[in-house]
Short mmCIF file of C-alpha atoms and ligand atoms in Angstrom, two decimals:
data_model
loop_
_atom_site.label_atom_id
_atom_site.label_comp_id
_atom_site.label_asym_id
_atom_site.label_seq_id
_atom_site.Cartn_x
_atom_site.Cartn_y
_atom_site.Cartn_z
CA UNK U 511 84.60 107.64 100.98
CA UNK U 512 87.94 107.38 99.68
CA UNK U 513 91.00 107.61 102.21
CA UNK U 514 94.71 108.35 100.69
CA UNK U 515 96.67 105.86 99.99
CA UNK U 516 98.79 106.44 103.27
CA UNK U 517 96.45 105.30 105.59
CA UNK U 518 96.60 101.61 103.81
CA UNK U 519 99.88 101.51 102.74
CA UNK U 520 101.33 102.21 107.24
CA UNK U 521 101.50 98.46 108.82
CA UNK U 522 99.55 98.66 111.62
CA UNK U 523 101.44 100.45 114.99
CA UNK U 524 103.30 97.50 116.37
CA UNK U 525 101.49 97.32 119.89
CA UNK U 526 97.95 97.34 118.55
CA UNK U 527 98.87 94.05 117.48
CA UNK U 528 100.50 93.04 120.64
CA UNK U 529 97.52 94.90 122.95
CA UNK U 530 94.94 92.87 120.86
CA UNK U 531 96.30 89.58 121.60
CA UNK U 532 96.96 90.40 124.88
CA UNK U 533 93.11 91.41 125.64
CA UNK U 534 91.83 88.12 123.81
CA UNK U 535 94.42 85.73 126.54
CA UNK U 536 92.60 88.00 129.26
CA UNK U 537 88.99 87.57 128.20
CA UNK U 538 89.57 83.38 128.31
CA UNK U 539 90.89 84.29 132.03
CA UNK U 540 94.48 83.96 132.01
CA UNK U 541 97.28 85.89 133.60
CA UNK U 542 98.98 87.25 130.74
CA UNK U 543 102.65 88.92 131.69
CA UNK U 544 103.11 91.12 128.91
CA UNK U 545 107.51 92.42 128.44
CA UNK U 546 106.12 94.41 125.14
CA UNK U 547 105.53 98.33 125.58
CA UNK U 548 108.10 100.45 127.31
CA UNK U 549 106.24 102.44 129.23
CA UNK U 550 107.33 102.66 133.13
CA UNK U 551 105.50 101.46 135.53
CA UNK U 552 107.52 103.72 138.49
CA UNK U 553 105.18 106.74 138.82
CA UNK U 554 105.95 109.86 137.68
CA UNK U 555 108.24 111.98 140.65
CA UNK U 556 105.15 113.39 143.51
CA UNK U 557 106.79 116.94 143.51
CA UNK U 558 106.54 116.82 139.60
CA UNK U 559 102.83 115.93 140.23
CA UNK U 560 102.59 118.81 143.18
CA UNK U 561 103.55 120.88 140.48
CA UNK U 562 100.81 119.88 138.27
CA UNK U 563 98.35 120.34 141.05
CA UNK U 564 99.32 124.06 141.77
CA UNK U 565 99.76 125.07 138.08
CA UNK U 566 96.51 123.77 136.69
CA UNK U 567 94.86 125.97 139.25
CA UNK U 568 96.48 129.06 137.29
CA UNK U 569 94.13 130.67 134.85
CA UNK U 570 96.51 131.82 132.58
CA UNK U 571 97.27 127.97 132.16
CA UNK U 572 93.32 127.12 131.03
CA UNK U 573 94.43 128.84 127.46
CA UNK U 574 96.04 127.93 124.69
CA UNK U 575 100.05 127.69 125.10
CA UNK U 576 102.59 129.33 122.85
CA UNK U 577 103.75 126.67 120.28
CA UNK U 578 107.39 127.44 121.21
CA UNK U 579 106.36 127.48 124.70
CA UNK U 580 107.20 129.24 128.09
CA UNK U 581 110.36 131.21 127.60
CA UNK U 582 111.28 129.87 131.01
CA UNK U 583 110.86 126.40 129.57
CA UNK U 584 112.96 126.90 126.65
CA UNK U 585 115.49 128.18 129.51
CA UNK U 586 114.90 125.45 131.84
CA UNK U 587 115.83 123.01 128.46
CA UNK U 588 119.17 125.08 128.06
CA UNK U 589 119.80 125.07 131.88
CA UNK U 590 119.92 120.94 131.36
CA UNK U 591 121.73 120.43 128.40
CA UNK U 592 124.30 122.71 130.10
CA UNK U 593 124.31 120.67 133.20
CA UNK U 594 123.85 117.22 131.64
CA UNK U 595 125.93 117.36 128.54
CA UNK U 596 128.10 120.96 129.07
CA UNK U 597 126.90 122.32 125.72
CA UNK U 598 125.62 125.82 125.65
CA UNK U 599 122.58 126.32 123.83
CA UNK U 600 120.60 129.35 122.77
CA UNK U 601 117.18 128.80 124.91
CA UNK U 602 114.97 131.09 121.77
CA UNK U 603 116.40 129.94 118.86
CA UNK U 604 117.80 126.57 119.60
CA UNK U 605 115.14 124.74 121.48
CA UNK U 606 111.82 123.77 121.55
CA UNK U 607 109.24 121.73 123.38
CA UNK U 608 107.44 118.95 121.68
CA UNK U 609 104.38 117.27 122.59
CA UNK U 610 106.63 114.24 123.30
CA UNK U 611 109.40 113.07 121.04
CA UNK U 612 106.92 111.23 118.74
CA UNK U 613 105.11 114.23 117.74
CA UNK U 614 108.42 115.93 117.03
CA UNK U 615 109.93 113.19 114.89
CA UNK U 616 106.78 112.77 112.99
CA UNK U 617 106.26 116.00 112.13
CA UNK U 618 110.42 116.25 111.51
CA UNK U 619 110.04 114.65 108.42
CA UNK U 620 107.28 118.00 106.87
CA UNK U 621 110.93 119.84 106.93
CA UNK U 622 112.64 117.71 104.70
CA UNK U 623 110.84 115.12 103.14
CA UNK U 624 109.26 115.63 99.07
CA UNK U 625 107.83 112.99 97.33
CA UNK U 626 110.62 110.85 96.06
CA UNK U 627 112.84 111.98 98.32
CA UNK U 628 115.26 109.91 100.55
CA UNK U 629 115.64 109.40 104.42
CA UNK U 630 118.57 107.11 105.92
CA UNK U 631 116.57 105.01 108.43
CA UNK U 632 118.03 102.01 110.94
CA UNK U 633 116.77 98.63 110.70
CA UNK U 634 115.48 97.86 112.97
CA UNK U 635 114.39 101.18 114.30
CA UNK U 636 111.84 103.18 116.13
CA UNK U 637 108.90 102.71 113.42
CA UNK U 638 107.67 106.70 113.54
CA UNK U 639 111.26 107.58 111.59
CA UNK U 640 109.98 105.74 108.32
CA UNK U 641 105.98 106.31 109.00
CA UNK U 642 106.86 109.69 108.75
CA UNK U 643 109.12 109.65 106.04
CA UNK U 644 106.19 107.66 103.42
CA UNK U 645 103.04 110.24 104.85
CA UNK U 646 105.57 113.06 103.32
CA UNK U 647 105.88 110.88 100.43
CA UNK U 648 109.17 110.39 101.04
CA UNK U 649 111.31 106.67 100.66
CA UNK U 650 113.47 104.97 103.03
CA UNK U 651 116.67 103.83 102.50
CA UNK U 652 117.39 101.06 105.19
CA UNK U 653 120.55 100.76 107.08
CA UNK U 654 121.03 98.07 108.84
CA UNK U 655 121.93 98.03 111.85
CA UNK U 656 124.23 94.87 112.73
CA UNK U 657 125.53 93.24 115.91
CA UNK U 658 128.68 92.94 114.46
CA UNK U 659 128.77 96.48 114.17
CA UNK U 660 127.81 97.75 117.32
CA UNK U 661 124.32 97.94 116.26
CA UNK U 662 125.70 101.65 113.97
CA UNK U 663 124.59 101.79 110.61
CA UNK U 664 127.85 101.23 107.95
CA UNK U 665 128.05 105.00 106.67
CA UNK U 666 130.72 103.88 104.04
CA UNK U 667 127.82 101.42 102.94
CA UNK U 668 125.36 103.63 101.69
CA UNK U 669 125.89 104.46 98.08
CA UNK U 670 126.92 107.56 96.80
CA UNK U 671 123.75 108.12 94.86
CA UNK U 672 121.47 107.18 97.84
CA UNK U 673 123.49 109.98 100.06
CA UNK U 674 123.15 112.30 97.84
CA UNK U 675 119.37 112.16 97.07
CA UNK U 676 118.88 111.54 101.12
CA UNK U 677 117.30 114.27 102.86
CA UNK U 678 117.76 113.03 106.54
CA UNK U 679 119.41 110.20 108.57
CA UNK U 680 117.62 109.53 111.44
CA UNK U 681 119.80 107.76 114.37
CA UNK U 682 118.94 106.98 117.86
CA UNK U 683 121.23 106.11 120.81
CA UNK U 684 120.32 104.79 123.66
CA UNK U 685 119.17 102.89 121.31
CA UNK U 686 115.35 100.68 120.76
CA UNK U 687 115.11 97.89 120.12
CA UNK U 688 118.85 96.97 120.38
CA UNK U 689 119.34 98.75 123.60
CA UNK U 690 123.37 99.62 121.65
CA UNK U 691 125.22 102.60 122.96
CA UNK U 692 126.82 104.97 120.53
CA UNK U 693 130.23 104.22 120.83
CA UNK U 694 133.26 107.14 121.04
CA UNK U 695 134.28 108.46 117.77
CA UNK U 696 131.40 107.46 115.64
CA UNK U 697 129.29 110.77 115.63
CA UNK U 698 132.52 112.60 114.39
CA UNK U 699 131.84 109.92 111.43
CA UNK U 700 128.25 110.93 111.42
CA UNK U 701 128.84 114.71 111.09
CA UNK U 702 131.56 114.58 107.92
CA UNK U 703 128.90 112.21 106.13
CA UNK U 704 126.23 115.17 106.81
CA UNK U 705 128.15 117.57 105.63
CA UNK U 706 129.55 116.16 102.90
CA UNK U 707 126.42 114.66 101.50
CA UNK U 708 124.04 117.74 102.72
CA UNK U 709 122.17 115.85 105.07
CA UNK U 710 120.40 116.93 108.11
CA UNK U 711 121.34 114.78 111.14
CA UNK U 712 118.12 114.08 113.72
CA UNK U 713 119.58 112.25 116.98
CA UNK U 714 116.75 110.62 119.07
CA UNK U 715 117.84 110.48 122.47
CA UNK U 716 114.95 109.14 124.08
CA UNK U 717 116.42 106.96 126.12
CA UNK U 718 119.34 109.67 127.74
CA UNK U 719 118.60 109.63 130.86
CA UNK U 720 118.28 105.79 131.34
CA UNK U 721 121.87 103.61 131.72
CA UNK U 722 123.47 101.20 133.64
CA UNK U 723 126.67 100.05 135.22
CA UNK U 724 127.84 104.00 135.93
CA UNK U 725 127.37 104.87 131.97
CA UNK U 726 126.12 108.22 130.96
CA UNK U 727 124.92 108.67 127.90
CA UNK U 728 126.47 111.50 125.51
CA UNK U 729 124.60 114.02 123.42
CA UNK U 730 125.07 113.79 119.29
CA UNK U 731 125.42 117.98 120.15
CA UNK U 732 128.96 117.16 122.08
CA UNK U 733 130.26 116.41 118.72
CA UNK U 734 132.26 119.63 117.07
CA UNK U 735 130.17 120.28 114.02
CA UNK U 736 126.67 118.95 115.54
CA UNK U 737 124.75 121.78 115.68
CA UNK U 738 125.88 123.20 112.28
CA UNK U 739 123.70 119.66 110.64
CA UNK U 740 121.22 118.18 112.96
CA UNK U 741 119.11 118.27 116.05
CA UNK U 742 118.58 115.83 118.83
CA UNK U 743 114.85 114.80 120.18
CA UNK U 744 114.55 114.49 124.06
CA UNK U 745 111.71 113.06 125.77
CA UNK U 746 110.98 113.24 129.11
CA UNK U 747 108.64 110.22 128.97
CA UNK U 748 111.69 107.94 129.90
CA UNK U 749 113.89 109.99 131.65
CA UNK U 750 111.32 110.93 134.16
CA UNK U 751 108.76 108.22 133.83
CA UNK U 752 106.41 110.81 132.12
CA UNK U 753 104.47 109.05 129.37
CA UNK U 754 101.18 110.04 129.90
CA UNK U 755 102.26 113.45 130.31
CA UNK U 756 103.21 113.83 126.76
CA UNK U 757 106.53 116.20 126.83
CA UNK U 758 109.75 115.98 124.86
CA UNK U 759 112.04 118.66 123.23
CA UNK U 760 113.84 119.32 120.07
CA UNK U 761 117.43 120.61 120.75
CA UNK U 762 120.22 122.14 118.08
CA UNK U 763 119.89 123.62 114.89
CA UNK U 764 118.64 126.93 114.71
CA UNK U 765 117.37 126.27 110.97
CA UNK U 766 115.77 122.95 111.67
CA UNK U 767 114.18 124.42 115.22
CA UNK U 768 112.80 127.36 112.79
CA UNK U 769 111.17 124.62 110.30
CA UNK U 770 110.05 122.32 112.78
CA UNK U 771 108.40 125.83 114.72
CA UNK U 772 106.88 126.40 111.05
CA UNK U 773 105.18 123.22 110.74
CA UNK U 774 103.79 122.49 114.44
CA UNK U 775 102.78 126.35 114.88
CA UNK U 776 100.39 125.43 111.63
CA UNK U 777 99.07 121.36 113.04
CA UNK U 778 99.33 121.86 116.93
CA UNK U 779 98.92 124.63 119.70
CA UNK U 780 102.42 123.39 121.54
CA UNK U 781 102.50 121.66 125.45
CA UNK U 782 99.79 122.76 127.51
CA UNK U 783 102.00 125.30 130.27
CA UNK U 784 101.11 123.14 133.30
CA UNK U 785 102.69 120.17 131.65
CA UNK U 786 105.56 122.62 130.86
CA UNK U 787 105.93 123.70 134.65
CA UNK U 788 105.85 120.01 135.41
CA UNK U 789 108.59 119.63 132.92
CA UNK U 790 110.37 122.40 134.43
CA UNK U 791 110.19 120.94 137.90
CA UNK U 792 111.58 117.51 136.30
CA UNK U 793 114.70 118.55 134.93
CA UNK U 794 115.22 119.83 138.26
CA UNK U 795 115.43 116.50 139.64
CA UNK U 796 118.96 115.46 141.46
CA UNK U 797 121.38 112.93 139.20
CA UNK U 798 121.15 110.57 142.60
CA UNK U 799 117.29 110.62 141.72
CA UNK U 800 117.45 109.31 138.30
CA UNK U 801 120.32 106.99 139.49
CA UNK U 802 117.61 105.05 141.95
CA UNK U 803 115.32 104.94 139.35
CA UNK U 804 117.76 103.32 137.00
CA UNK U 805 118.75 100.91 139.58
CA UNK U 806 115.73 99.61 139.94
CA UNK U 807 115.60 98.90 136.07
CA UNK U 808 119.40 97.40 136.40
CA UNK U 809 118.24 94.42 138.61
CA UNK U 810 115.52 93.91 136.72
CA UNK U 811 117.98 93.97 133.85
CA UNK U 812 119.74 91.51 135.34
CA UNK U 813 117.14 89.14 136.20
CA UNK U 814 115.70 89.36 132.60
CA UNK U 815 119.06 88.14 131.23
CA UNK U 816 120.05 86.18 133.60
CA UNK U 817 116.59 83.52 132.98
CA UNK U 818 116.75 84.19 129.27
CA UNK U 819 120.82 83.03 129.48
CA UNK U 820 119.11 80.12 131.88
CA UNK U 821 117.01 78.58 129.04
CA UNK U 822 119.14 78.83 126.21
CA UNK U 823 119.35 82.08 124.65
CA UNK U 824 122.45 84.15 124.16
CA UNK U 825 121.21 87.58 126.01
CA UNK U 826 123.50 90.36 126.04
CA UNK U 827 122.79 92.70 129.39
CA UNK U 828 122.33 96.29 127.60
CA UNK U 829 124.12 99.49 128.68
CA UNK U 830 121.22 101.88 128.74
CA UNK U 831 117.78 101.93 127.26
CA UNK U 832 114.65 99.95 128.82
CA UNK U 833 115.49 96.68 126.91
CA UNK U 834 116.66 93.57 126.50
CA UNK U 835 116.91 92.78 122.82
CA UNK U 836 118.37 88.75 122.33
CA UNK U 837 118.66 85.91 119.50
CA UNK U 838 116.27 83.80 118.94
CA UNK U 839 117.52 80.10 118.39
CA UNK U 840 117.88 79.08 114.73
CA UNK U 841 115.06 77.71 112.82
CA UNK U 842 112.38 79.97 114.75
CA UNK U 843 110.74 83.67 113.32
CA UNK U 844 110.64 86.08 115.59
CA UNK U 845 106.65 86.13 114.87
CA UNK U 846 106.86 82.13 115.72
CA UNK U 847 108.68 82.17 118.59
CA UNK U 848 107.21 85.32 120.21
CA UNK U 849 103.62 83.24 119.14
CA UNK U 850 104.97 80.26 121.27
CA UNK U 851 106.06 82.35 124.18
CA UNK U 852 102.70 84.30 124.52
CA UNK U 853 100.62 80.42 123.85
CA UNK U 854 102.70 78.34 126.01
CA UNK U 855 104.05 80.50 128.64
CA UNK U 856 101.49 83.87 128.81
CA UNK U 857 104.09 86.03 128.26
CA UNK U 858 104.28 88.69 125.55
CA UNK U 859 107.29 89.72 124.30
CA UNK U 860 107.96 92.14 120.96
CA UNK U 861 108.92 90.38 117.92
CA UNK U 862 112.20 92.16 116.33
CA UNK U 863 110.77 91.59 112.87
CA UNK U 864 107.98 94.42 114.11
CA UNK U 865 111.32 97.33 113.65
CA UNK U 866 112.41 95.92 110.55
CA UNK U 867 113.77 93.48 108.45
CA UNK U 868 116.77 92.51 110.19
CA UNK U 869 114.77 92.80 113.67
CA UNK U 870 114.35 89.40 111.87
CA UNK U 871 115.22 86.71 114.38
CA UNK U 872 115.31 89.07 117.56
CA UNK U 873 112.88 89.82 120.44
CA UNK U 874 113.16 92.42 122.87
CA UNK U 875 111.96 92.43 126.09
CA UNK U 876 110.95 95.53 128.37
CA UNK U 877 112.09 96.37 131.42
CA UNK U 878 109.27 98.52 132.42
CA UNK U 879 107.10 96.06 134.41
CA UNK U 880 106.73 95.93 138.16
CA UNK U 881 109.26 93.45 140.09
CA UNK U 882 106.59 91.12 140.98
CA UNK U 883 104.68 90.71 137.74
CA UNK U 884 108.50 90.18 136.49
CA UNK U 885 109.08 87.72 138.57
CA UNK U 886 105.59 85.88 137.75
CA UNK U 887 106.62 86.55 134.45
CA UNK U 888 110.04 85.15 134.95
CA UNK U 889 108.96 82.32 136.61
CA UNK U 890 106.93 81.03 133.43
CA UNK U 891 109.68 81.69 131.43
CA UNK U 892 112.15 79.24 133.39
CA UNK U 893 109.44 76.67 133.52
CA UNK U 894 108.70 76.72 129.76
CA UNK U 895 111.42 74.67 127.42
CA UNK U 896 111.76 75.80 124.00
CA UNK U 897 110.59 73.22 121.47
CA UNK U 898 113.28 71.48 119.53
CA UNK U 899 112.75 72.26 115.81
CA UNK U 900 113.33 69.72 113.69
N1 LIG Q 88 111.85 107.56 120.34
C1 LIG Q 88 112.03 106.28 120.66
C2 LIG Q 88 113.25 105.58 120.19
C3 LIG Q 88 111.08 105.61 121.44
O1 LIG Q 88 111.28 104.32 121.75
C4 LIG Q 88 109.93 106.30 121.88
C5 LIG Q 88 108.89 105.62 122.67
O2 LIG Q 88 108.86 104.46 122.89
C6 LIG Q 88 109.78 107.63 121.51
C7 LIG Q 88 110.76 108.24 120.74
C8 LIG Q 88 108.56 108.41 121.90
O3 LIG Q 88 108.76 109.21 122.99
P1 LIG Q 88 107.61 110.13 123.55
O4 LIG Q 88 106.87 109.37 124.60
O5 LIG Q 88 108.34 111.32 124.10
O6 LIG Q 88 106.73 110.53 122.41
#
């Protein structure tokens, strides 16, 4: 048997890694407190679930699903992004639902990518944006994504050449792993590069619906010029603690919605409707809703910081995304010190290297864990006193 070459070149997925370890500390006995995945732990909303309930008892709903989906969930889609953001979009021709954003972004880069070809890709970053650029064949061009920048990639850095070959930039704000906000006036930025280099924008706003401290986050699509050069990825796996549930949306573009519609109406057979209807039901759900939820995450938030400020580090409380993304002191690797945390405190953490180079010297914590394994978790973490190197 002879596999291509992409299955051995793709590091493993990050939290293989991390699950592994994790399962080995549990077999010896011990009470592991793992801050890795993001993956909430508050259950999905129960009338989002009723909804599941009633529509899976619908025959119609036992067959296969259009790939573009319900027409009233394409509508429901537009109904939000008119409510949420205020932009008007068409609910046929600009939208469509994804089997979660992954699926979308992965299969993003069959529209653009040849072999040889170029995609802009932040570092660190969301790994699926470059494992889907090299299955297409495709190369990365990294752009790093600096504190000292806001956590934006330089646009002015990226060489002529390397713009012009590029195919794609792929962004993402709320942002993982930094948990950065895109701040005012740099999408404008983002949408003259596009245009001027020919390059198709794709906005992953995974993490939309999740903020803190009365922020909302914006949509790349309130920028004028947006939709003329990109499309932004929605998932309702954070916004509505619905991972298992596997829904997200593309948004924008007509062109790029038409591509991505070619490629997933030829691999997949779209959302299973029920999932749709719970969707639906979802996006329904009031602003003061999503505003408990995100309280809950805000104290933890604080807590987080505040015991990682207690034993040294320099944490920054984030704005919006499930995160907490901080130094590490000098002289450590992210791999060494996120070793020593899991060996001499049981907790897991992610190390920043994981997204990319200059994740280098990072962790980031999660803030999807219940308050009282946080606070076990917590608790460790005050106790424990990071080794002096040197
Ligand atoms: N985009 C980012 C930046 C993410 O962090 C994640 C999940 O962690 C996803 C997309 C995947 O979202 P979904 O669950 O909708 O596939």
């Amino acid at each position: 048997m002879k596999f291509a070459s992409r299955i051995e070149k793709v590091p493993p997925y990050l939290f293989v890694e991390i699950s592994r370890k994790i399962a080995a500390k549990r077999e010896q006995g011990i009470d592991v407190i793992s801050f890795g995945i993001g993956d909430p732990d508050i259950p999905t909303p129960d009338n989002v679930i009723e909804k599941l309930r009633e529509t899976a008892l619908d025959g119609p709903n036992h067959r296969y699903p259009e790939t573009d989906g319900l027409p009233e969930f394409r509508q429901a889609v537009a109904d939000w992004y008119q409510r949420r953001f205020g932009i008007s979009v068409h609910p046929d021709k600009e939208t469509l639902p994804l089997i979660g954003a992954k699926e979308g972004i992965g299969h993003a880069a069959l529209c653009f990518i040849e072999p040889g070809d170029i995609a802009l890709v932040p570092d660190p970053g969301y790994p699926v944006y470059s494992v889907g650029t090299w299955f297409t064949g495709g190369e990365c061009h990294w752009m790093p994504l600096l504190g000292e920048n806001g956590w934006m990639p330089d646009l002015d850095a990226i060489p002529d050449e390397v713009a012009d070959r590029a195919r794609v930039i792929w962004l993402n704000y709320p942002n993982n792993p930094t948990g950065a906000i895109a701040e005012a006036g740099y999408f404008e930025k983002v949408v003259e590069f596009a245009k001027e280099h020919d390059i198709a924008v794709m906005h992953d706003a995974s993490y939309s619906e999740v903020a803190f401290d009365g922020y909302r986050p914006v949509s790349f699509l309130e920028t004028p010029g947006a939709i003329d050069v990109g499309v932004e990825f929605h998932s309702l796996s954070k916004s509505y603690n619905m991972t298992g549930w596997r829904l997200g949306m593309a948004v924008g573009n007509e062109d790029i919605i038409s591509a991505l519609m070619v490629i997933k109406s030829n691999l997949d057979s779209g959302v299973p409707n029920a999932i749709q209807y719970m969707g639906m039901e979802a996006m329904e759900l009031s602003q003061e809703a999503i505003d408990e939820r995100n309280a809950i995450y805000e104290r933890r938030r604080d807590r987080v910081v505040q015991t990682l400020q207690e034993i040294g580090l320099d944490a920054i409380p984030p704005k919006a995304s499930l995160y907490v993304w901080t130094r590490i002191p000098e002289g450590f690797t992210s791999a060494e010190f996120t070793a020593l945390l899991l060996d001499e405190a049981d907790i897991v953490v992610t190390p920043g290297n994981g997204y990319g180079e200059y994740g280098e010297g990072y962790i980031r914590l999660s803030l999807t864990i219940s308050d009282e394994d946080m606070e076990k978790g917590l608790a460790k973490l005050s106790e424990w006193r990071i080794p002096s190197k040197g």
